[in-house]
Amino acid sequence: MATEWIMGLVGGVVIGIAVSLMLLWNGRVTGVSSIVYGVLVPIKGDIAWRWYFIVGLLLGGLSLQATAPELLTVELQTKAWIGSLAGILVGFGAMLGGGCTSGHGVCGVSRVSPRSIVATIVFMAAGMAAVVLLRKTGLLI
Amino acid sequence: MKYNIGALIVGLLFAIGLGVSGILQPANIIGFLDVFGKWNPALLFTMAGAVGVHFITYKLIRKRKTPMFSKDWFIPTRQEITPALVIGSLIFGIGWGLGGYCPTVSVTSLASFEMRPLVVFVSIIFGMLLFWFLDKKTNLKSKLE
């Protein structure tokens, strides 16, 4: 249990360093939903770095898969349609709300942006409610 | 080119951080959100670590006139709390809790070559395109700002 906390903290510090480098080097917020959206609905002249970032995420994932595949274990089992519905809500909600866990939750909260703090409280509370719903309906195995 | 390579390194580091923290396992996200069940607070430490570091570095970095590889800063400056922000975050949060995947995790987890992250990732893309389409047709977002 204690190791989980320590690993959680160490991972968080690495994420903090990553988003700091994005700011120091490129002057940008690491808002992953916006980065992906900017590739889907391309903004002229503002695309290449987004692809590089996405490739970086994938390379990071592949290196984890090669060295410690247990970190990518999908133990959670719910019906496929729930995963699908979840994804649609995540994609739609992030764009309407102007950010997700990275843009609002990490970068926005770090610069004490009132919008991001509100967004983070709202999506955490909503996530907690969704998990209660999953439990109550017996959909979480 | 520095600009692009910088973004690549940030993506790579970010993914490693996600892996180490345990967030790439959706059970840990659900566990964190399961405050009325078997609560797993590990993600709280991840948030504390990430925000703790960036809270300090943000102030230091913003003392610079410009970023290292760019002439301008691209930092959101808006302050007002709008219905779009609240409703969007609410919808996002419900999806996050139901699936255990945020956009970053869904991209990184594609490297597991498992079916579930792929289903969620494709659905996230669909959700984004749905937003784009509805917003174009109805000006949804500006109506809620």
PDB file of C-alpha atoms in Angstrom:
ATOM      1  CA  MET A   1       0.000   0.000   0.000  1.00  0.00           C
ATOM      2  CA  ALA A   2       2.762   2.443   0.974  1.00  0.00           C
ATOM      3  CA  THR A   3       4.608   1.676  -2.262  1.00  0.00           C
ATOM      4  CA  GLU A   4       1.490   2.622  -4.238  1.00  0.00           C
ATOM      5  CA  TRP A   5       1.489   6.064  -2.665  1.00  0.00           C
ATOM      6  CA  ILE A   6       5.182   6.569  -3.282  1.00  0.00           C
ATOM      7  CA  MET A   7       4.910   5.428  -6.890  1.00  0.00           C
ATOM      8  CA  GLY A   8       1.885   7.707  -7.279  1.00  0.00           C
ATOM      9  CA  LEU A   9       3.900  10.646  -5.972  1.00  0.00           C
ATOM     10  CA  VAL A  10       6.996   9.847  -8.082  1.00  0.00           C
ATOM     11  CA  GLY A  11       4.842   9.471 -11.206  1.00  0.00           C
ATOM     12  CA  GLY A  12       3.186  12.790 -10.403  1.00  0.00           C
ATOM     13  CA  VAL A  13       6.554  14.522 -10.072  1.00  0.00           C
ATOM     14  CA  VAL A  14       7.586  13.152 -13.501  1.00  0.00           C
ATOM     15  CA  ILE A  15       4.307  14.464 -14.978  1.00  0.00           C
ATOM     16  CA  GLY A  16       4.982  17.822 -13.297  1.00  0.00           C
ATOM     17  CA  ILE A  17       8.453  17.953 -14.878  1.00  0.00           C
ATOM     18  CA  ALA A  18       6.994  17.013 -18.288  1.00  0.00           C
ATOM     19  CA  VAL A  19       4.410  19.810 -18.300  1.00  0.00           C
ATOM     20  CA  SER A  20       7.053  22.239 -16.977  1.00  0.00           C
ATOM     21  CA  LEU A  21       9.324  21.428 -19.923  1.00  0.00           C
ATOM     22  CA  MET A  22       6.429  22.036 -22.318  1.00  0.00           C
ATOM     23  CA  LEU A  23       6.016  25.480 -20.767  1.00  0.00           C
ATOM     24  CA  LEU A  24       9.733  26.279 -20.624  1.00  0.00           C
ATOM     25  CA  TRP A  25      10.485  25.110 -24.161  1.00  0.00           C
ATOM     26  CA  ASN A  26       7.313  25.765 -26.136  1.00  0.00           C
ATOM     27  CA  GLY A  27       5.406  28.146 -23.877  1.00  0.00           C
ATOM     28  CA  ARG A  28       2.407  25.871 -23.941  1.00  0.00           C
ATOM     29  CA  VAL A  29      -0.065  24.222 -21.627  1.00  0.00           C
ATOM     30  CA  THR A  30       0.002  20.425 -21.938  1.00  0.00           C
ATOM     31  CA  GLY A  31      -3.718  20.003 -22.541  1.00  0.00           C
ATOM     32  CA  VAL A  32      -3.917  16.613 -24.179  1.00  0.00           C
ATOM     33  CA  SER A  33      -7.549  16.766 -25.319  1.00  0.00           C
ATOM     34  CA  SER A  34      -6.873  20.094 -27.055  1.00  0.00           C
ATOM     35  CA  ILE A  35      -3.675  18.731 -28.601  1.00  0.00           C
ATOM     36  CA  VAL A  36      -5.546  15.735 -30.039  1.00  0.00           C
ATOM     37  CA  TYR A  37      -8.469  17.923 -31.150  1.00  0.00           C
ATOM     38  CA  GLY A  38      -6.043  20.190 -32.988  1.00  0.00           C
ATOM     39  CA  VAL A  39      -4.996  17.212 -35.082  1.00  0.00           C
ATOM     40  CA  LEU A  40      -8.559  16.038 -35.736  1.00  0.00           C
ATOM     41  CA  VAL A  41      -9.840  19.470 -36.682  1.00  0.00           C
ATOM     42  CA  PRO A  42      -6.563  20.878 -37.948  1.00  0.00           C
ATOM     43  CA  ILE A  43      -5.476  24.413 -37.258  1.00  0.00           C
ATOM     44  CA  LYS A  44      -3.238  25.518 -40.116  1.00  0.00           C
ATOM     45  CA  GLY A  45       0.433  25.829 -39.208  1.00  0.00           C
ATOM     46  CA  ASP A  46      -0.108  24.449 -35.727  1.00  0.00           C
ATOM     47  CA  ILE A  47      -0.140  20.714 -36.320  1.00  0.00           C
ATOM     48  CA  ALA A  48       3.373  19.219 -36.434  1.00  0.00           C
ATOM     49  CA  TRP A  49       4.273  19.630 -32.758  1.00  0.00           C
ATOM     50  CA  ARG A  50       0.931  18.003 -31.818  1.00  0.00           C
ATOM     51  CA  TRP A  51       1.830  14.883 -33.775  1.00  0.00           C
ATOM     52  CA  TYR A  52       5.267  14.811 -32.180  1.00  0.00           C
ATOM     53  CA  PHE A  53       3.673  15.016 -28.742  1.00  0.00           C
ATOM     54  CA  ILE A  54       1.225  12.204 -29.539  1.00  0.00           C
ATOM     55  CA  VAL A  55       4.070  10.054 -30.906  1.00  0.00           C
ATOM     56  CA  GLY A  56       5.956  10.797 -27.666  1.00  0.00           C
ATOM     57  CA  LEU A  57       3.015   9.540 -25.603  1.00  0.00           C
ATOM     58  CA  LEU A  58       2.903   6.380 -27.719  1.00  0.00           C
ATOM     59  CA  LEU A  59       6.680   5.847 -27.511  1.00  0.00           C
ATOM     60  CA  GLY A  60       6.459   6.254 -23.744  1.00  0.00           C
ATOM     61  CA  GLY A  61       3.631   3.716 -23.671  1.00  0.00           C
ATOM     62  CA  LEU A  62       5.612   1.300 -25.839  1.00  0.00           C
ATOM     63  CA  SER A  63       8.697   1.591 -23.650  1.00  0.00           C
ATOM     64  CA  LEU A  64       6.551   0.809 -20.596  1.00  0.00           C
ATOM     65  CA  GLN A  65       4.979  -2.110 -22.422  1.00  0.00           C
ATOM     66  CA  ALA A  66       8.478  -3.417 -23.209  1.00  0.00           C
ATOM     67  CA  THR A  67       9.930  -2.979 -19.711  1.00  0.00           C
ATOM     68  CA  ALA A  68       7.026  -3.186 -17.235  1.00  0.00           C
ATOM     69  CA  PRO A  69       3.886  -4.373 -19.052  1.00  0.00           C
ATOM     70  CA  GLU A  70       2.058  -4.809 -15.735  1.00  0.00           C
ATOM     71  CA  LEU A  71       1.766  -1.005 -15.579  1.00  0.00           C
ATOM     72  CA  LEU A  72      -0.586  -1.199 -18.560  1.00  0.00           C
ATOM     73  CA  THR A  73      -2.790  -3.969 -17.232  1.00  0.00           C
ATOM     74  CA  VAL A  74      -6.464  -3.616 -18.001  1.00  0.00           C
ATOM     75  CA  GLU A  75      -7.969  -5.457 -15.051  1.00  0.00           C
ATOM     76  CA  LEU A  76     -11.148  -3.501 -15.083  1.00  0.00           C
ATOM     77  CA  GLN A  77     -13.961  -5.241 -16.880  1.00  0.00           C
ATOM     78  CA  THR A  78     -17.181  -3.551 -17.757  1.00  0.00           C
ATOM     79  CA  LYS A  79     -19.288  -4.133 -20.841  1.00  0.00           C
ATOM     80  CA  ALA A  80     -17.785  -2.804 -24.067  1.00  0.00           C
ATOM     81  CA  TRP A  81     -20.709  -0.416 -24.599  1.00  0.00           C
ATOM     82  CA  ILE A  82     -19.956   1.276 -21.280  1.00  0.00           C
ATOM     83  CA  GLY A  83     -16.360   1.853 -22.415  1.00  0.00           C
ATOM     84  CA  SER A  84     -17.679   3.269 -25.635  1.00  0.00           C
ATOM     85  CA  LEU A  85     -20.214   5.554 -23.959  1.00  0.00           C
ATOM     86  CA  ALA A  86     -17.507   6.634 -21.500  1.00  0.00           C
ATOM     87  CA  GLY A  87     -15.180   7.590 -24.357  1.00  0.00           C
ATOM     88  CA  ILE A  88     -17.822   9.615 -26.183  1.00  0.00           C
ATOM     89  CA  LEU A  89     -18.642  11.549 -22.991  1.00  0.00           C
ATOM     90  CA  VAL A  90     -14.935  12.135 -22.293  1.00  0.00           C
ATOM     91  CA  GLY A  91     -14.234  13.429 -25.809  1.00  0.00           C
ATOM     92  CA  PHE A  92     -17.355  15.604 -25.984  1.00  0.00           C
ATOM     93  CA  GLY A  93     -17.120  16.900 -22.416  1.00  0.00           C
ATOM     94  CA  ALA A  94     -13.426  17.799 -22.665  1.00  0.00           C
ATOM     95  CA  MET A  95     -14.071  19.944 -25.736  1.00  0.00           C
ATOM     96  CA  LEU A  96     -17.141  21.675 -24.277  1.00  0.00           C
ATOM     97  CA  GLY A  97     -15.403  22.225 -20.944  1.00  0.00           C
ATOM     98  CA  GLY A  98     -12.186  23.439 -22.564  1.00  0.00           C
ATOM     99  CA  GLY A  99      -9.885  20.818 -21.076  1.00  0.00           C
ATOM    100  CA  CYS A 100      -9.370  17.543 -19.296  1.00  0.00           C
ATOM    101  CA  THR A 101      -7.319  16.087 -16.462  1.00  0.00           C
ATOM    102  CA  SER A 102      -4.027  17.323 -17.956  1.00  0.00           C
ATOM    103  CA  GLY A 103      -5.002  20.822 -19.125  1.00  0.00           C
ATOM    104  CA  HIS A 104      -7.330  21.768 -16.265  1.00  0.00           C
ATOM    105  CA  GLY A 105      -6.357  19.231 -13.597  1.00  0.00           C
ATOM    106  CA  VAL A 106      -2.570  19.552 -13.734  1.00  0.00           C
ATOM    107  CA  CYS A 107      -1.603  22.692 -15.663  1.00  0.00           C
ATOM    108  CA  GLY A 108      -4.587  24.887 -14.764  1.00  0.00           C
ATOM    109  CA  VAL A 109      -4.658  24.040 -11.066  1.00  0.00           C
ATOM    110  CA  SER A 110      -0.872  24.651 -10.912  1.00  0.00           C
ATOM    111  CA  ARG A 111      -1.270  28.209 -12.133  1.00  0.00           C
ATOM    112  CA  VAL A 112      -4.257  28.655  -9.786  1.00  0.00           C
ATOM    113  CA  SER A 113      -6.713  29.322 -12.606  1.00  0.00           C
ATOM    114  CA  PRO A 114     -10.231  29.650 -11.157  1.00  0.00           C
ATOM    115  CA  ARG A 115     -11.728  28.047 -14.280  1.00  0.00           C
ATOM    116  CA  SER A 116      -9.491  25.013 -13.997  1.00  0.00           C
ATOM    117  CA  ILE A 117     -10.065  24.628 -10.264  1.00  0.00           C
ATOM    118  CA  VAL A 118     -13.840  24.663 -10.818  1.00  0.00           C
ATOM    119  CA  ALA A 119     -13.521  22.237 -13.771  1.00  0.00           C
ATOM    120  CA  THR A 120     -11.372  19.855 -11.706  1.00  0.00           C
ATOM    121  CA  ILE A 121     -13.770  19.858  -8.739  1.00  0.00           C
ATOM    122  CA  VAL A 122     -16.731  19.297 -11.087  1.00  0.00           C
ATOM    123  CA  PHE A 123     -15.182  16.427 -13.042  1.00  0.00           C
ATOM    124  CA  MET A 124     -13.895  14.701  -9.923  1.00  0.00           C
ATOM    125  CA  ALA A 125     -17.320  14.920  -8.268  1.00  0.00           C
ATOM    126  CA  ALA A 126     -19.013  13.709 -11.465  1.00  0.00           C
ATOM    127  CA  GLY A 127     -16.534  10.844 -11.737  1.00  0.00           C
ATOM    128  CA  MET A 128     -17.257   9.822  -8.151  1.00  0.00           C
ATOM    129  CA  ALA A 129     -20.999   9.894  -8.882  1.00  0.00           C
ATOM    130  CA  ALA A 130     -20.456   7.766 -12.002  1.00  0.00           C
ATOM    131  CA  VAL A 131     -18.575   5.137  -9.994  1.00  0.00           C
ATOM    132  CA  VAL A 132     -21.383   5.041  -7.414  1.00  0.00           C
ATOM    133  CA  LEU A 133     -23.778   4.483 -10.318  1.00  0.00           C
ATOM    134  CA  LEU A 134     -21.620   1.653 -11.674  1.00  0.00           C
ATOM    135  CA  ARG A 135     -21.560   0.004  -8.257  1.00  0.00           C
ATOM    136  CA  LYS A 136     -25.290   0.430  -7.581  1.00  0.00           C
ATOM    137  CA  THR A 137     -26.219  -1.070 -10.918  1.00  0.00           C
ATOM    138  CA  GLY A 138     -23.766  -3.933 -10.545  1.00  0.00           C
ATOM    139  CA  LEU A 139     -22.012  -2.980 -13.773  1.00  0.00           C
ATOM    140  CA  LEU A 140     -18.582  -2.800 -12.178  1.00  0.00           C
ATOM    141  CA  ILE A 141     -16.990  -6.203 -11.913  1.00  0.00           C
TER     142      ILE A 141
ATOM    143  CA  MET B   1      12.614  21.410 -35.109  1.00  0.00           C
ATOM    144  CA  LYS B   2      13.567  21.952 -31.437  1.00  0.00           C
ATOM    145  CA  TYR B   3       9.941  22.846 -30.886  1.00  0.00           C
ATOM    146  CA  ASN B   4       8.722  19.486 -32.221  1.00  0.00           C
ATOM    147  CA  ILE B   5      11.390  17.387 -30.530  1.00  0.00           C
ATOM    148  CA  GLY B   6      10.572  19.204 -27.292  1.00  0.00           C
ATOM    149  CA  ALA B   7       6.925  18.175 -27.643  1.00  0.00           C
ATOM    150  CA  LEU B   8       8.010  14.584 -28.327  1.00  0.00           C
ATOM    151  CA  ILE B   9      10.170  14.453 -25.182  1.00  0.00           C
ATOM    152  CA  VAL B  10       7.348  15.946 -23.110  1.00  0.00           C
ATOM    153  CA  GLY B  11       4.941  13.296 -24.440  1.00  0.00           C
ATOM    154  CA  LEU B  12       7.399  10.529 -23.666  1.00  0.00           C
ATOM    155  CA  LEU B  13       8.090  11.765 -20.131  1.00  0.00           C
ATOM    156  CA  PHE B  14       4.387  12.302 -19.498  1.00  0.00           C
ATOM    157  CA  ALA B  15       3.647   8.703 -20.511  1.00  0.00           C
ATOM    158  CA  ILE B  16       6.383   7.374 -18.212  1.00  0.00           C
ATOM    159  CA  GLY B  17       4.950   9.432 -15.349  1.00  0.00           C
ATOM    160  CA  LEU B  18       1.490   8.023 -16.010  1.00  0.00           C
ATOM    161  CA  GLY B  19       2.876   4.486 -16.006  1.00  0.00           C
ATOM    162  CA  VAL B  20       4.848   4.887 -12.778  1.00  0.00           C
ATOM    163  CA  SER B  21       1.890   6.458 -10.994  1.00  0.00           C
ATOM    164  CA  GLY B  22      -0.394   3.548 -11.865  1.00  0.00           C
ATOM    165  CA  ILE B  23      -2.893   5.684 -13.768  1.00  0.00           C
ATOM    166  CA  LEU B  24      -2.608   3.536 -16.882  1.00  0.00           C
ATOM    167  CA  GLN B  25      -4.502   0.861 -14.992  1.00  0.00           C
ATOM    168  CA  PRO B  26      -8.140   1.995 -15.176  1.00  0.00           C
ATOM    169  CA  ALA B  27      -8.874   0.053 -11.983  1.00  0.00           C
ATOM    170  CA  ASN B  28      -6.738   2.632 -10.132  1.00  0.00           C
ATOM    171  CA  ILE B  29      -8.708   5.563 -11.568  1.00  0.00           C
ATOM    172  CA  ILE B  30     -11.998   3.924 -10.654  1.00  0.00           C
ATOM    173  CA  GLY B  31     -10.490   3.087  -7.238  1.00  0.00           C
ATOM    174  CA  PHE B  32      -9.603   6.746  -6.708  1.00  0.00           C
ATOM    175  CA  LEU B  33     -13.112   7.867  -7.646  1.00  0.00           C
ATOM    176  CA  ASP B  34     -14.703   5.132  -5.526  1.00  0.00           C
ATOM    177  CA  VAL B  35     -14.788   7.257  -2.356  1.00  0.00           C
ATOM    178  CA  PHE B  36     -17.843   5.449  -1.007  1.00  0.00           C
ATOM    179  CA  GLY B  37     -16.393   2.009  -1.735  1.00  0.00           C
ATOM    180  CA  LYS B  38     -12.814   0.749  -1.729  1.00  0.00           C
ATOM    181  CA  TRP B  39     -11.095   4.112  -1.988  1.00  0.00           C
ATOM    182  CA  ASN B  40      -7.552   4.070  -3.357  1.00  0.00           C
ATOM    183  CA  PRO B  41      -5.933   7.456  -2.672  1.00  0.00           C
ATOM    184  CA  ALA B  42      -2.773   6.834  -4.759  1.00  0.00           C
ATOM    185  CA  LEU B  43      -3.922   9.220  -7.518  1.00  0.00           C
ATOM    186  CA  LEU B  44      -4.192  12.008  -4.954  1.00  0.00           C
ATOM    187  CA  PHE B  45      -0.429  11.716  -4.484  1.00  0.00           C
ATOM    188  CA  THR B  46       0.044  11.865  -8.240  1.00  0.00           C
ATOM    189  CA  MET B  47      -1.999  15.067  -8.417  1.00  0.00           C
ATOM    190  CA  ALA B  48      -0.066  16.476  -5.454  1.00  0.00           C
ATOM    191  CA  GLY B  49       3.266  15.589  -7.090  1.00  0.00           C
ATOM    192  CA  ALA B  50       2.384  17.028 -10.497  1.00  0.00           C
ATOM    193  CA  VAL B  51       0.708  20.187  -9.201  1.00  0.00           C
ATOM    194  CA  GLY B  52       3.351  20.633  -6.486  1.00  0.00           C
ATOM    195  CA  VAL B  53       6.184  20.652  -9.032  1.00  0.00           C
ATOM    196  CA  HIS B  54       4.413  22.738 -11.646  1.00  0.00           C
ATOM    197  CA  PHE B  55       3.105  25.277  -9.135  1.00  0.00           C
ATOM    198  CA  ILE B  56       6.718  26.171  -8.370  1.00  0.00           C
ATOM    199  CA  THR B  57       8.183  25.823 -11.888  1.00  0.00           C
ATOM    200  CA  TYR B  58       5.297  27.805 -13.421  1.00  0.00           C
ATOM    201  CA  LYS B  59       6.240  30.923 -11.459  1.00  0.00           C
ATOM    202  CA  LEU B  60       9.939  30.516 -12.192  1.00  0.00           C
ATOM    203  CA  ILE B  61       9.439  29.865 -15.920  1.00  0.00           C
ATOM    204  CA  ARG B  62       7.038  32.784 -16.364  1.00  0.00           C
ATOM    205  CA  LYS B  63       9.774  35.161 -15.167  1.00  0.00           C
ATOM    206  CA  ARG B  64      11.357  34.628 -18.582  1.00  0.00           C
ATOM    207  CA  LYS B  65      10.440  37.035 -21.379  1.00  0.00           C
ATOM    208  CA  THR B  66       9.749  34.193 -23.787  1.00  0.00           C
ATOM    209  CA  PRO B  67       9.866  30.392 -23.808  1.00  0.00           C
ATOM    210  CA  MET B  68      13.127  28.857 -25.039  1.00  0.00           C
ATOM    211  CA  PHE B  69      11.898  27.571 -28.407  1.00  0.00           C
ATOM    212  CA  SER B  70       9.103  30.026 -29.142  1.00  0.00           C
ATOM    213  CA  LYS B  71       8.562  33.790 -29.367  1.00  0.00           C
ATOM    214  CA  ASP B  72       5.254  33.717 -27.523  1.00  0.00           C
ATOM    215  CA  TRP B  73       3.463  32.185 -24.578  1.00  0.00           C
ATOM    216  CA  PHE B  74       0.263  30.248 -25.247  1.00  0.00           C
ATOM    217  CA  ILE B  75      -1.370  30.292 -21.835  1.00  0.00           C
ATOM    218  CA  PRO B  76      -5.146  30.589 -21.327  1.00  0.00           C
ATOM    219  CA  THR B  77      -6.007  33.840 -19.583  1.00  0.00           C
ATOM    220  CA  ARG B  78      -9.777  33.583 -19.175  1.00  0.00           C
ATOM    221  CA  GLN B  79     -11.177  33.812 -15.665  1.00  0.00           C
ATOM    222  CA  GLU B  80     -14.969  33.587 -15.880  1.00  0.00           C
ATOM    223  CA  ILE B  81     -16.851  30.458 -14.918  1.00  0.00           C
ATOM    224  CA  THR B  82     -19.269  29.676 -17.752  1.00  0.00           C
ATOM    225  CA  PRO B  83     -22.012  27.060 -18.231  1.00  0.00           C
ATOM    226  CA  ALA B  84     -19.864  25.494 -20.990  1.00  0.00           C
ATOM    227  CA  LEU B  85     -17.011  24.966 -18.523  1.00  0.00           C
ATOM    228  CA  VAL B  86     -19.236  23.435 -15.842  1.00  0.00           C
ATOM    229  CA  ILE B  87     -21.468  21.317 -18.115  1.00  0.00           C
ATOM    230  CA  GLY B  88     -18.518  20.140 -20.191  1.00  0.00           C
ATOM    231  CA  SER B  89     -16.532  19.149 -17.091  1.00  0.00           C
ATOM    232  CA  LEU B  90     -19.602  17.370 -15.711  1.00  0.00           C
ATOM    233  CA  ILE B  91     -19.980  15.319 -18.907  1.00  0.00           C
ATOM    234  CA  PHE B  92     -16.230  14.667 -18.988  1.00  0.00           C
ATOM    235  CA  GLY B  93     -16.243  13.515 -15.366  1.00  0.00           C
ATOM    236  CA  ILE B  94     -19.120  11.076 -15.884  1.00  0.00           C
ATOM    237  CA  GLY B  95     -17.258   9.518 -18.811  1.00  0.00           C
ATOM    238  CA  TRP B  96     -14.014   9.457 -16.814  1.00  0.00           C
ATOM    239  CA  GLY B  97     -15.713   7.596 -13.963  1.00  0.00           C
ATOM    240  CA  LEU B  98     -17.584   5.179 -16.222  1.00  0.00           C
ATOM    241  CA  GLY B  99     -14.539   4.170 -18.236  1.00  0.00           C
ATOM    242  CA  GLY B 100     -11.481   4.903 -16.111  1.00  0.00           C
ATOM    243  CA  TYR B 101      -9.783   6.624 -19.055  1.00  0.00           C
ATOM    244  CA  CYS B 102      -8.907  10.275 -19.612  1.00  0.00           C
ATOM    245  CA  PRO B 103      -7.671  11.319 -23.088  1.00  0.00           C
ATOM    246  CA  THR B 104      -3.960  11.136 -22.150  1.00  0.00           C
ATOM    247  CA  VAL B 105      -4.292   7.671 -20.685  1.00  0.00           C
ATOM    248  CA  SER B 106      -6.317   6.427 -23.650  1.00  0.00           C
ATOM    249  CA  VAL B 107      -3.563   7.454 -26.105  1.00  0.00           C
ATOM    250  CA  THR B 108      -0.707   6.020 -24.015  1.00  0.00           C
ATOM    251  CA  SER B 109      -2.611   2.800 -23.322  1.00  0.00           C
ATOM    252  CA  LEU B 110      -2.877   2.079 -27.040  1.00  0.00           C
ATOM    253  CA  ALA B 111       0.651   0.699 -26.563  1.00  0.00           C
ATOM    254  CA  SER B 112      -0.799  -2.187 -24.548  1.00  0.00           C
ATOM    255  CA  PHE B 113      -2.358  -3.544 -27.766  1.00  0.00           C
ATOM    256  CA  GLU B 114      -5.435  -4.444 -25.754  1.00  0.00           C
ATOM    257  CA  MET B 115      -8.961  -4.071 -27.024  1.00  0.00           C
ATOM    258  CA  ARG B 116     -10.437  -1.906 -24.294  1.00  0.00           C
ATOM    259  CA  PRO B 117      -8.169   1.159 -24.583  1.00  0.00           C
ATOM    260  CA  LEU B 118      -8.676   1.036 -28.338  1.00  0.00           C
ATOM    261  CA  VAL B 119     -12.478   1.016 -27.935  1.00  0.00           C
ATOM    262  CA  VAL B 120     -12.279   3.952 -25.507  1.00  0.00           C
ATOM    263  CA  PHE B 121      -9.783   5.882 -27.663  1.00  0.00           C
ATOM    264  CA  VAL B 122     -11.888   5.524 -30.827  1.00  0.00           C
ATOM    265  CA  SER B 123     -14.940   6.600 -28.815  1.00  0.00           C
ATOM    266  CA  ILE B 124     -13.107   9.677 -27.492  1.00  0.00           C
ATOM    267  CA  ILE B 125     -12.247  10.657 -31.059  1.00  0.00           C
ATOM    268  CA  PHE B 126     -15.891  10.102 -31.993  1.00  0.00           C
ATOM    269  CA  GLY B 127     -17.000  12.267 -29.046  1.00  0.00           C
ATOM    270  CA  MET B 128     -14.654  15.064 -30.154  1.00  0.00           C
ATOM    271  CA  LEU B 129     -15.923  14.911 -33.729  1.00  0.00           C
ATOM    272  CA  LEU B 130     -19.502  14.871 -32.429  1.00  0.00           C
ATOM    273  CA  PHE B 131     -18.716  18.039 -30.489  1.00  0.00           C
ATOM    274  CA  TRP B 132     -17.138  19.635 -33.558  1.00  0.00           C
ATOM    275  CA  PHE B 133     -20.184  18.752 -35.675  1.00  0.00           C
ATOM    276  CA  LEU B 134     -22.795  19.918 -33.146  1.00  0.00           C
ATOM    277  CA  ASP B 135     -20.840  23.075 -32.391  1.00  0.00           C
ATOM    278  CA  LYS B 136     -20.620  23.908 -36.082  1.00  0.00           C
ATOM    279  CA  LYS B 137     -24.343  23.309 -36.607  1.00  0.00           C
ATOM    280  CA  THR B 138     -25.711  24.980 -33.478  1.00  0.00           C
ATOM    281  CA  ASN B 139     -22.923  27.172 -32.050  1.00  0.00           C
ATOM    282  CA  LEU B 140     -23.391  25.143 -28.906  1.00  0.00           C
ATOM    283  CA  LYS B 141     -20.271  26.384 -27.163  1.00  0.00           C
ATOM    284  CA  SER B 142     -20.708  30.104 -27.719  1.00  0.00           C
ATOM    285  CA  LYS B 143     -24.318  29.814 -26.531  1.00  0.00           C
ATOM    286  CA  LEU B 144     -23.072  28.356 -23.274  1.00  0.00           C
ATOM    287  CA  GLU B 145     -20.270  30.891 -22.753  1.00  0.00           C
TER     288      GLU B 145
END
